[in-house]
Tab-separated table of C-alpha atoms in Angstrom:
chain	number	residue	atom	x	y	z
A	1	UNK	CA	0.063	-0.100	-0.121
A	2	UNK	CA	1.190	3.543	-0.751
A	3	UNK	CA	0.879	6.601	1.483
A	4	UNK	CA	-0.648	9.812	0.334
A	5	UNK	CA	2.051	11.388	-1.660
A	6	UNK	CA	4.426	14.414	-0.949
A	7	UNK	CA	7.317	15.851	-2.525
A	8	UNK	CA	10.595	14.584	-1.281
A	9	UNK	CA	9.416	11.823	0.803
A	10	UNK	CA	10.052	8.145	-0.217
A	11	UNK	CA	7.463	6.038	1.744
A	12	UNK	CA	6.802	2.760	0.337
A	13	UNK	CA	5.398	1.247	3.468
A	14	UNK	CA	3.025	3.994	4.563
A	15	UNK	CA	-0.685	3.178	4.821
A	16	UNK	CA	-3.036	3.753	2.390
A	17	UNK	CA	-5.320	6.961	2.160
A	18	UNK	CA	-8.489	4.914	3.208
A	19	UNK	CA	-6.636	3.092	5.957
A	20	UNK	CA	-4.860	6.489	7.177
A	21	UNK	CA	-8.278	8.379	7.670
A	22	UNK	CA	-9.762	5.399	9.208
A	23	UNK	CA	-6.704	5.559	11.644
A	24	UNK	CA	-7.247	9.264	12.114
A	25	UNK	CA	-11.092	8.415	13.124
A	26	UNK	CA	-9.664	5.907	15.777
A	27	UNK	CA	-7.093	8.474	17.004
A	28	UNK	CA	-9.781	11.037	17.360
A	29	UNK	CA	-11.551	8.358	19.694
A	30	UNK	CA	-8.504	7.884	21.506
A	31	UNK	CA	-7.953	11.701	21.948
A	32	UNK	CA	-11.557	11.959	23.202
A	33	UNK	CA	-10.937	9.146	25.867
A	34	UNK	CA	-7.694	10.887	26.642
A	35	UNK	CA	-8.995	14.283	27.351
A	36	UNK	CA	-12.248	12.937	28.876
A	37	UNK	CA	-10.155	11.355	31.587
A	38	UNK	CA	-8.192	14.519	31.811
A	39	UNK	CA	-11.159	16.774	32.229
A	40	UNK	CA	-13.146	14.546	34.326
A	41	UNK	CA	-11.488	15.809	37.867
A	42	UNK	CA	-12.191	19.527	36.637
A	43	UNK	CA	-15.844	18.672	35.768
A	44	UNK	CA	-16.171	17.171	39.223
A	45	UNK	CA	-13.997	19.383	41.148
A	46	UNK	CA	-16.819	20.785	43.461
A	47	UNK	CA	-18.133	17.219	44.725
A	48	UNK	CA	-14.281	16.120	44.979
A	49	UNK	CA	-13.212	19.380	46.758
A	50	UNK	CA	-16.308	19.044	49.425
A	51	UNK	CA	-15.496	15.083	49.937
A	52	UNK	CA	-11.765	15.538	50.258
A	53	UNK	CA	-11.723	18.875	51.989
A	54	UNK	CA	-9.460	20.569	49.410
A	55	UNK	CA	-8.775	24.285	48.638
A	56	UNK	CA	-8.950	26.075	45.319
A	57	UNK	CA	-5.038	26.109	45.159
A	58	UNK	CA	-4.989	22.406	45.842
A	59	UNK	CA	-7.390	21.771	42.956
A	60	UNK	CA	-5.270	23.969	40.820
A	61	UNK	CA	-2.012	22.001	41.949
A	62	UNK	CA	-3.557	18.529	41.531
A	63	UNK	CA	-5.495	19.114	38.170
A	64	UNK	CA	-3.176	21.697	36.718
A	65	UNK	CA	0.506	22.032	37.875
A	66	UNK	CA	1.234	18.617	39.203
A	67	UNK	CA	-0.387	16.873	36.399
A	68	UNK	CA	0.968	18.847	33.488
A	69	UNK	CA	4.519	18.914	34.821
A	70	UNK	CA	4.781	14.936	34.815
A	71	UNK	CA	2.886	15.039	31.367
A	72	UNK	CA	5.384	17.435	29.950
A	73	UNK	CA	8.449	15.690	31.239
A	74	UNK	CA	7.334	12.109	30.255
A	75	UNK	CA	6.299	13.035	26.676
A	76	UNK	CA	9.773	13.589	24.998
A	77	UNK	CA	11.243	10.146	25.755
A	78	UNK	CA	7.999	8.315	24.935
A	79	UNK	CA	7.919	10.392	21.559
A	80	UNK	CA	11.439	9.075	20.794
A	81	UNK	CA	10.108	5.747	20.868
A	82	UNK	CA	7.198	6.791	18.430
A	83	UNK	CA	9.504	8.452	15.948
A	84	UNK	CA	10.890	4.969	15.270
A	85	UNK	CA	7.211	4.134	14.054
A	86	UNK	CA	5.964	2.455	16.873
A	87	UNK	CA	2.714	4.447	16.775
A	88	UNK	CA	0.180	1.750	17.573
A	89	UNK	CA	2.270	0.118	20.446
A	90	UNK	CA	2.625	3.508	22.057
A	91	UNK	CA	-0.748	4.510	21.951
A	92	UNK	CA	-2.190	1.357	23.012
A	93	UNK	CA	-0.005	1.094	26.027
A	94	UNK	CA	-0.387	4.490	26.927
A	95	UNK	CA	-4.330	4.072	26.840
A	96	UNK	CA	-4.016	0.974	28.920
A	97	UNK	CA	-2.193	2.953	31.599
A	98	UNK	CA	-4.315	6.114	31.748
A	99	UNK	CA	-7.326	4.020	31.823
A	100	UNK	CA	-6.322	2.050	34.905
A	101	UNK	CA	-5.249	4.922	36.644
A	102	UNK	CA	-8.570	6.692	36.293
A	103	UNK	CA	-10.216	3.734	37.631
A	104	UNK	CA	-7.869	3.956	40.594
A	105	UNK	CA	-8.934	7.554	41.245
A	106	UNK	CA	-12.341	6.456	42.031
A	107	UNK	CA	-10.978	4.614	45.354
A	108	UNK	CA	-8.796	7.719	46.750
A	109	UNK	CA	-9.422	8.834	50.370
A	110	UNK	CA	-7.287	12.001	50.224
A	111	UNK	CA	-6.058	14.794	48.064
A	112	UNK	CA	-2.403	13.244	48.075
A	113	UNK	CA	-3.796	9.612	46.816
A	114	UNK	CA	-5.806	11.598	44.166
A	115	UNK	CA	-2.787	13.345	43.072
A	116	UNK	CA	-0.819	10.119	42.857
A	117	UNK	CA	-3.548	8.646	40.519
A	118	UNK	CA	-3.426	11.750	38.482
A	119	UNK	CA	0.470	11.508	37.891
A	120	UNK	CA	-0.162	7.911	36.413
A	121	UNK	CA	-2.789	9.177	34.147
A	122	UNK	CA	-0.455	12.045	32.948
A	123	UNK	CA	2.290	9.565	32.403
A	124	UNK	CA	-0.203	7.445	30.376
A	125	UNK	CA	-1.474	10.506	28.402
A	126	UNK	CA	1.949	11.912	27.710
A	127	UNK	CA	2.984	9.518	24.962
A	128	UNK	CA	-0.326	9.487	23.093
A	129	UNK	CA	-0.704	12.863	21.480
A	130	UNK	CA	2.714	13.292	19.884
A	131	UNK	CA	2.556	9.815	18.426
A	132	UNK	CA	-0.720	10.839	16.737
A	133	UNK	CA	0.606	13.725	15.277
A	134	UNK	CA	3.713	11.735	14.061
A	135	UNK	CA	1.314	9.231	12.491
A	136	UNK	CA	-0.530	11.908	10.608
A	137	UNK	CA	2.704	13.491	9.471
A	138	UNK	CA	3.988	9.969	8.441
A	139	UNK	CA	0.860	9.334	6.142
A	140	UNK	CA	-0.104	12.538	4.849
A	141	UNK	CA	1.272	15.179	2.620
A	142	UNK	CA	2.716	18.559	4.357
A	143	UNK	CA	-0.316	20.520	2.541
A	144	UNK	CA	-2.933	17.879	3.573
A	145	UNK	CA	-2.080	17.898	7.409
A	146	UNK	CA	-4.062	20.328	9.036
A	147	UNK	CA	-7.638	18.788	8.366
A	148	UNK	CA	-6.388	15.146	9.755
A	149	UNK	CA	-5.059	17.127	12.538
A	150	UNK	CA	-7.948	19.147	13.355
A	151	UNK	CA	-10.270	15.799	13.155
A	152	UNK	CA	-7.714	14.539	15.928
A	153	UNK	CA	-8.054	17.714	17.842
A	154	UNK	CA	-11.883	17.515	17.701
A	155	UNK	CA	-11.242	14.986	20.667
A	156	UNK	CA	-10.759	17.970	23.040
A	157	UNK	CA	-14.405	19.455	22.614
A	158	UNK	CA	-15.986	15.869	22.232
A	159	UNK	CA	-14.097	14.962	25.359
A	160	UNK	CA	-15.379	18.226	27.192
A	161	UNK	CA	-18.909	17.462	26.125
A	162	UNK	CA	-18.862	13.832	27.083
A	163	UNK	CA	-17.072	14.430	30.459
A	164	UNK	CA	-19.582	17.316	31.317
A	165	UNK	CA	-22.539	15.660	30.111
A	166	UNK	CA	-21.847	11.963	31.004
A	167	UNK	CA	-19.238	12.423	33.889
A	168	UNK	CA	-21.698	15.096	35.445
A	169	UNK	CA	-24.947	13.344	35.300
A	170	UNK	CA	-23.301	10.046	36.277
A	171	UNK	CA	-21.706	11.758	39.205
A	172	UNK	CA	-25.055	13.409	40.181
A	173	UNK	CA	-26.654	10.051	40.179
A	174	UNK	CA	-24.173	7.509	41.192
A	175	UNK	CA	-21.334	9.606	42.795
A	176	UNK	CA	-17.954	10.961	41.330
A	177	UNK	CA	-16.004	7.919	42.340
A	178	UNK	CA	-18.484	5.573	40.058
A	179	UNK	CA	-17.649	8.206	37.082
A	180	UNK	CA	-13.857	7.709	37.717
A	181	UNK	CA	-14.364	3.840	37.208
A	182	UNK	CA	-16.562	3.979	34.172
A	183	UNK	CA	-14.635	6.538	32.525
A	184	UNK	CA	-11.267	4.495	32.875
A	185	UNK	CA	-12.861	1.141	31.706
A	186	UNK	CA	-14.001	2.745	28.597
A	187	UNK	CA	-10.466	3.483	27.687
A	188	UNK	CA	-8.857	0.069	28.450
A	189	UNK	CA	-11.698	-1.340	26.328
A	190	UNK	CA	-11.007	0.495	22.991
A	191	UNK	CA	-6.969	-0.830	23.145
A	192	UNK	CA	-7.809	-3.600	20.726
A	193	UNK	CA	-9.512	-1.250	18.203
A	194	UNK	CA	-6.156	0.795	18.102
A	195	UNK	CA	-3.853	-1.976	17.460
A	196	UNK	CA	-6.232	-3.510	14.951
A	197	UNK	CA	-6.699	-0.219	12.792
A	198	UNK	CA	-3.432	2.008	13.677
A	199	UNK	CA	-1.297	-1.175	13.710
A	200	UNK	CA	1.718	-1.849	15.772
A	201	UNK	CA	4.410	-0.264	14.191
A	202	UNK	CA	5.239	1.206	10.648
A	203	UNK	CA	8.817	1.428	9.241
A	204	UNK	CA	10.891	4.473	9.680
A	205	UNK	CA	10.572	7.132	6.863
A	206	UNK	CA	13.297	7.853	4.251
A	207	UNK	CA	12.915	11.460	3.524
A	208	UNK	CA	15.069	13.392	1.106
A	209	UNK	CA	15.149	17.131	1.709
A	210	UNK	CA	16.161	19.356	-1.621
A	211	UNK	CA	15.598	22.737	-0.533
A	212	UNK	CA	18.009	22.843	2.693
A	213	UNK	CA	20.109	20.618	4.914
A	214	UNK	CA	18.177	19.157	8.023
A	215	UNK	CA	19.152	19.676	11.732
A	216	UNK	CA	21.551	16.903	12.761
A	217	UNK	CA	20.241	17.021	16.465
A	218	UNK	CA	16.738	16.831	17.795
A	219	UNK	CA	17.451	19.795	19.914
A	220	UNK	CA	18.587	22.122	16.905
A	221	UNK	CA	14.828	22.719	16.286
A	222	UNK	CA	15.044	25.113	19.541
A	223	UNK	CA	17.437	27.110	17.840
A	224	UNK	CA	14.634	28.190	15.544
A	225	UNK	CA	13.050	31.544	16.279
A	226	UNK	CA	9.915	30.909	14.597
A	227	UNK	CA	9.218	27.382	16.446
A	228	UNK	CA	10.238	29.049	19.891
A	229	UNK	CA	7.627	31.827	19.423
A	230	UNK	CA	4.895	29.448	18.060
A	231	UNK	CA	5.509	27.403	21.357
A	232	UNK	CA	5.370	30.608	23.414
A	233	UNK	CA	2.065	31.444	21.654
A	234	UNK	CA	0.729	28.038	22.173
A	235	UNK	CA	1.931	28.146	25.874
A	236	UNK	CA	-0.089	31.469	26.407
A	237	UNK	CA	-3.182	29.672	24.904
A	238	UNK	CA	-2.576	26.788	27.431
A	239	UNK	CA	-2.306	28.953	30.515
A	240	UNK	CA	-5.702	30.463	29.673
A	241	UNK	CA	-6.938	27.108	28.431
A	242	UNK	CA	-6.114	25.157	31.486
A	243	UNK	CA	-7.366	27.686	33.817
A	244	UNK	CA	-10.574	27.797	32.070
A	245	UNK	CA	-10.979	23.995	31.665
A	246	UNK	CA	-10.053	23.400	35.657
A	247	UNK	CA	-12.279	26.012	37.140
A	248	UNK	CA	-15.204	26.923	34.494
A	249	UNK	CA	-17.887	24.164	35.951
A	250	UNK	CA	-16.979	25.382	39.436
A	251	UNK	CA	-17.416	29.018	38.434
A	252	UNK	CA	-20.835	28.188	36.986
A	253	UNK	CA	-21.935	26.318	40.025
A	254	UNK	CA	-20.808	28.850	42.457
A	255	UNK	CA	-21.260	32.119	40.958
A	256	UNK	CA	-24.060	31.304	38.592
A	257	UNK	CA	-26.235	28.832	40.701
A	258	UNK	CA	-26.133	25.880	38.198
A	259	UNK	CA	-26.285	22.560	39.534
A	260	UNK	CA	-23.700	19.891	38.396
A	261	UNK	CA	-26.157	18.112	36.089
A	262	UNK	CA	-27.193	21.592	34.796
A	263	UNK	CA	-23.434	22.615	34.260
A	264	UNK	CA	-22.840	19.268	32.341
A	265	UNK	CA	-25.914	19.514	29.972
A	266	UNK	CA	-25.797	23.352	29.297
A	267	UNK	CA	-22.160	23.826	29.363
A	268	UNK	CA	-21.288	20.276	27.849
A	269	UNK	CA	-23.365	20.828	24.583
A	270	UNK	CA	-22.307	24.401	24.124
A	271	UNK	CA	-18.511	23.918	24.422
A	272	UNK	CA	-18.864	20.655	22.367
A	273	UNK	CA	-20.692	22.671	19.590
A	274	UNK	CA	-18.801	25.786	19.248
A	275	UNK	CA	-15.452	23.461	19.721
A	276	UNK	CA	-16.313	21.062	17.104
A	277	UNK	CA	-17.537	23.989	14.671
A	278	UNK	CA	-14.597	25.903	15.407
A	279	UNK	CA	-12.198	23.124	14.769
A	280	UNK	CA	-13.879	22.149	11.293
A	281	UNK	CA	-13.680	25.661	10.226
A	282	UNK	CA	-10.257	26.562	11.205
A	283	UNK	CA	-8.838	23.194	9.916
A	284	UNK	CA	-10.415	23.614	6.492
A	285	UNK	CA	-9.359	27.209	6.022
A	286	UNK	CA	-5.781	26.495	7.428
A	287	UNK	CA	-5.367	23.907	4.579
A	288	UNK	CA	-6.593	26.058	1.837
A	289	UNK	CA	-4.924	29.338	2.965
A	290	UNK	CA	-1.448	27.403	3.774
A	291	UNK	CA	-1.412	26.139	0.412
A	292	UNK	CA	-1.152	29.736	-0.768
A	293	UNK	CA	1.224	31.026	2.126
A	294	UNK	CA	2.131	28.695	4.782
A	295	UNK	CA	2.202	31.698	7.301
A	296	UNK	CA	-1.596	31.578	7.057
A	297	UNK	CA	-1.155	28.593	9.686
A	298	UNK	CA	-0.027	31.389	12.393
A	299	UNK	CA	-2.027	34.432	10.871
A	300	UNK	CA	-5.216	32.391	11.259
A	301	UNK	CA	-4.613	31.523	14.902
A	302	UNK	CA	-3.792	35.291	15.658
A	303	UNK	CA	-6.945	36.312	13.812
A	304	UNK	CA	-9.306	33.661	15.606
A	305	UNK	CA	-7.978	34.832	19.110
A	306	UNK	CA	-8.540	38.302	18.219
A	307	UNK	CA	-12.140	37.770	17.380
A	308	UNK	CA	-12.843	35.731	20.621
A	309	UNK	CA	-11.436	37.924	23.112
A	310	UNK	CA	-14.692	40.017	23.885
A	311	UNK	CA	-16.140	36.711	24.863
A	312	UNK	CA	-13.056	35.864	26.889
A	313	UNK	CA	-13.585	39.080	28.959
A	314	UNK	CA	-17.401	39.177	29.109
A	315	UNK	CA	-17.800	35.494	30.227
A	316	UNK	CA	-17.235	36.398	33.718
A	317	UNK	CA	-18.841	39.767	33.845
A	318	UNK	CA	-22.249	39.000	32.712
A	319	UNK	CA	-25.053	38.260	35.370
A	320	UNK	CA	-26.993	35.734	33.134
A	321	UNK	CA	-26.141	32.185	33.516
A	322	UNK	CA	-27.153	31.514	29.987
A	323	UNK	CA	-24.820	34.106	28.583
A	324	UNK	CA	-21.893	33.036	30.907
A	325	UNK	CA	-22.386	29.563	29.458
A	326	UNK	CA	-22.227	30.901	25.845
A	327	UNK	CA	-19.442	33.058	26.347
A	328	UNK	CA	-17.193	30.619	28.182
A	329	UNK	CA	-17.979	28.198	25.320
A	330	UNK	CA	-16.836	30.824	22.706
A	331	UNK	CA	-13.794	31.344	24.713
A	332	UNK	CA	-13.109	27.723	24.967
A	333	UNK	CA	-12.924	27.345	21.161
A	334	UNK	CA	-9.603	29.353	21.414
A	335	UNK	CA	-8.044	26.347	23.333
A	336	UNK	CA	-9.125	23.896	20.751
A	337	UNK	CA	-8.947	25.430	17.302
A	338	UNK	CA	-5.359	26.675	17.791
A	339	UNK	CA	-3.813	23.164	18.122
A	340	UNK	CA	-4.428	21.936	14.338
A	341	UNK	CA	-2.961	24.671	12.535
A	342	UNK	CA	-0.084	25.224	15.216
A	343	UNK	CA	1.034	21.399	14.889
A	344	UNK	CA	0.882	21.634	11.237
A	345	UNK	CA	3.166	24.614	11.071
A	346	UNK	CA	5.883	22.931	13.557
A	347	UNK	CA	5.610	19.826	11.567
A	348	UNK	CA	7.019	21.658	8.850
A	349	UNK	CA	9.921	22.986	10.592
A	350	UNK	CA	11.521	19.368	11.256
A	351	UNK	CA	12.400	16.505	8.916
A	352	UNK	CA	10.171	13.177	9.161
A	353	UNK	CA	12.182	11.414	12.040
A	354	UNK	CA	11.871	14.285	14.299
A	355	UNK	CA	8.090	14.908	13.899
A	356	UNK	CA	6.797	13.168	17.132
A	357	UNK	CA	9.633	14.668	19.135
A	358	UNK	CA	8.928	18.187	17.738
A	359	UNK	CA	5.209	17.708	18.921
A	360	UNK	CA	6.485	16.475	22.133
A	361	UNK	CA	8.608	19.506	22.654
A	362	UNK	CA	5.699	21.626	21.650
A	363	UNK	CA	3.536	20.009	24.144
A	364	UNK	CA	6.337	19.912	26.868
A	365	UNK	CA	6.303	23.519	26.911
A	366	UNK	CA	2.634	24.013	26.539
A	367	UNK	CA	2.147	21.986	29.566
A	368	UNK	CA	4.892	23.216	31.681
A	369	UNK	CA	3.648	26.914	31.253
A	370	UNK	CA	0.232	26.170	30.788
A	371	UNK	CA	0.267	24.520	34.334
A	372	UNK	CA	0.733	27.910	35.833
A	373	UNK	CA	-2.822	28.822	34.819
A	374	UNK	CA	-4.821	26.697	37.206
A	375	UNK	CA	-2.338	27.438	40.092
A	376	UNK	CA	-2.472	31.059	39.737
A	377	UNK	CA	-5.968	31.108	39.182
A	378	UNK	CA	-6.714	28.840	42.272
A	379	UNK	CA	-4.253	31.355	44.397
A	380	UNK	CA	-6.034	34.306	43.077
A	381	UNK	CA	-9.349	32.843	43.958
A	382	UNK	CA	-8.371	31.804	47.242
A	383	UNK	CA	-6.802	35.128	48.253
A	384	UNK	CA	-10.004	36.829	47.208
A	385	UNK	CA	-12.522	34.686	48.615
A	386	UNK	CA	-12.719	36.717	51.845
A	387	UNK	CA	-13.763	39.915	49.959
A	388	UNK	CA	-15.667	38.451	46.941
A	389	UNK	CA	-17.043	35.193	48.305
A	390	UNK	CA	-18.534	33.272	45.350
A	391	UNK	CA	-17.367	35.842	43.069
A	392	UNK	CA	-13.771	35.235	43.561
A	393	UNK	CA	-13.185	32.645	41.004
A	394	UNK	CA	-14.756	34.661	38.200
A	395	UNK	CA	-12.408	37.535	39.136
A	396	UNK	CA	-9.432	35.244	39.019
A	397	UNK	CA	-10.271	33.800	35.555
A	398	UNK	CA	-10.825	37.349	34.417
A	399	UNK	CA	-7.230	38.239	35.378
A	400	UNK	CA	-5.839	35.274	33.663
A	401	UNK	CA	-7.678	34.426	30.301
A	402	UNK	CA	-7.999	37.682	28.285
A	403	UNK	CA	-4.395	38.660	29.311
A	404	UNK	CA	-2.968	35.184	27.973
A	405	UNK	CA	-4.878	35.527	24.828
A	406	UNK	CA	-3.471	38.807	24.033
A	407	UNK	CA	-0.131	37.505	24.559
A	408	UNK	CA	-0.766	34.712	22.332
A	409	UNK	CA	-1.688	37.126	19.368
A	410	UNK	CA	1.545	38.890	19.748
A	411	UNK	CA	3.621	35.522	19.725
A	412	UNK	CA	1.886	34.010	16.620
A	413	UNK	CA	2.343	37.195	14.753
A	414	UNK	CA	6.079	37.657	15.597
A	415	UNK	CA	6.505	33.865	14.684
A	416	UNK	CA	5.180	34.426	11.159
A	417	UNK	CA	8.252	37.021	10.590
A	418	UNK	CA	10.809	34.160	10.220
A	419	UNK	CA	8.732	31.181	9.294
A	420	UNK	CA	9.173	31.115	5.691
A	421	UNK	CA	12.963	30.715	5.754
A	422	UNK	CA	12.913	28.214	8.432
A	423	UNK	CA	10.679	25.596	6.718
A	424	UNK	CA	12.153	21.970	6.073
A	425	UNK	CA	9.611	20.221	4.070
């Protein structure tokens, strides 16, 4: 079978276009399970906080800083294995680990025990996303990658909706512990499908670059200014996105009076719909415009964030619960739709044998810096709670989200200035 063609690539052992798209669909489901397990403690933050007697700062550390630091550190070594073609083996192994650790989360009796299970989930999830990105780069031509990456990234809004609706309703009916066990079991059950469709491994790619010599060391990409500024922009988006993901359900419950079930249905449906539509539109537009000028992968992200900043601000100021749900959901689009064009952009900065590693480094810095978001938001909320009460969390998010979105715009525009001269493929 032959892979989708791309100039300069000799790829006799790649998957056919039909199988590659089938694998993308499977990887989208894997990503959905990945992010659903990641989002679940944030969705259930209020009952977990009350049951285990935790502060907002503790929730920010467990669901944000602690989780993301481990996720970032483990991702790069696992990605090196993925770059040898072991996509299916890496993803299925990671799926098994994070599913089991999510199930163990349903039995914890303290915040420390919950943190340990979340570290296990972080280790499992760390290797899955870079391997999926490398699979796409391995089996799709450079000008055709944003669309499949957008499909895989669609896992984020799908997982948000699934964890909010399913986890919220299940937790309200049977308790948050049962929700953990059920979500973890679903991940483990999907492992055989990954091995059957994605396969265990593919042979390494032999790529001939005519335009310019490739970097001889994996860390050479860190010398590229455009790569560093893309990473900085993505990190700013992550700071806002992780703060929003960690605390938005709790904000809607405390400040806007919604129940856990109402948050699950209303916010779950709204964020799922806006996230999916945003990904589809941005993915298709990114592929079309980047075929004219690759810098559109960066310009499009900056334009999208600029258009949504008003909603990122108003979300925490309006008094209506309905408007708050809608505006938070629109702000949430930034944290999902930026990913596909950003990954497509960095994949063009490295040779084939370094693509999973490039994604892992990208995710490393996004996670390490992004982990500051929930931690700082939790600290600000706890500091303001004596004066503002239930409104302290909304004020904390107002200080974090719009400011980080403005920072991201500046970084993506700066990255576009040197991007063309640093492209490899």
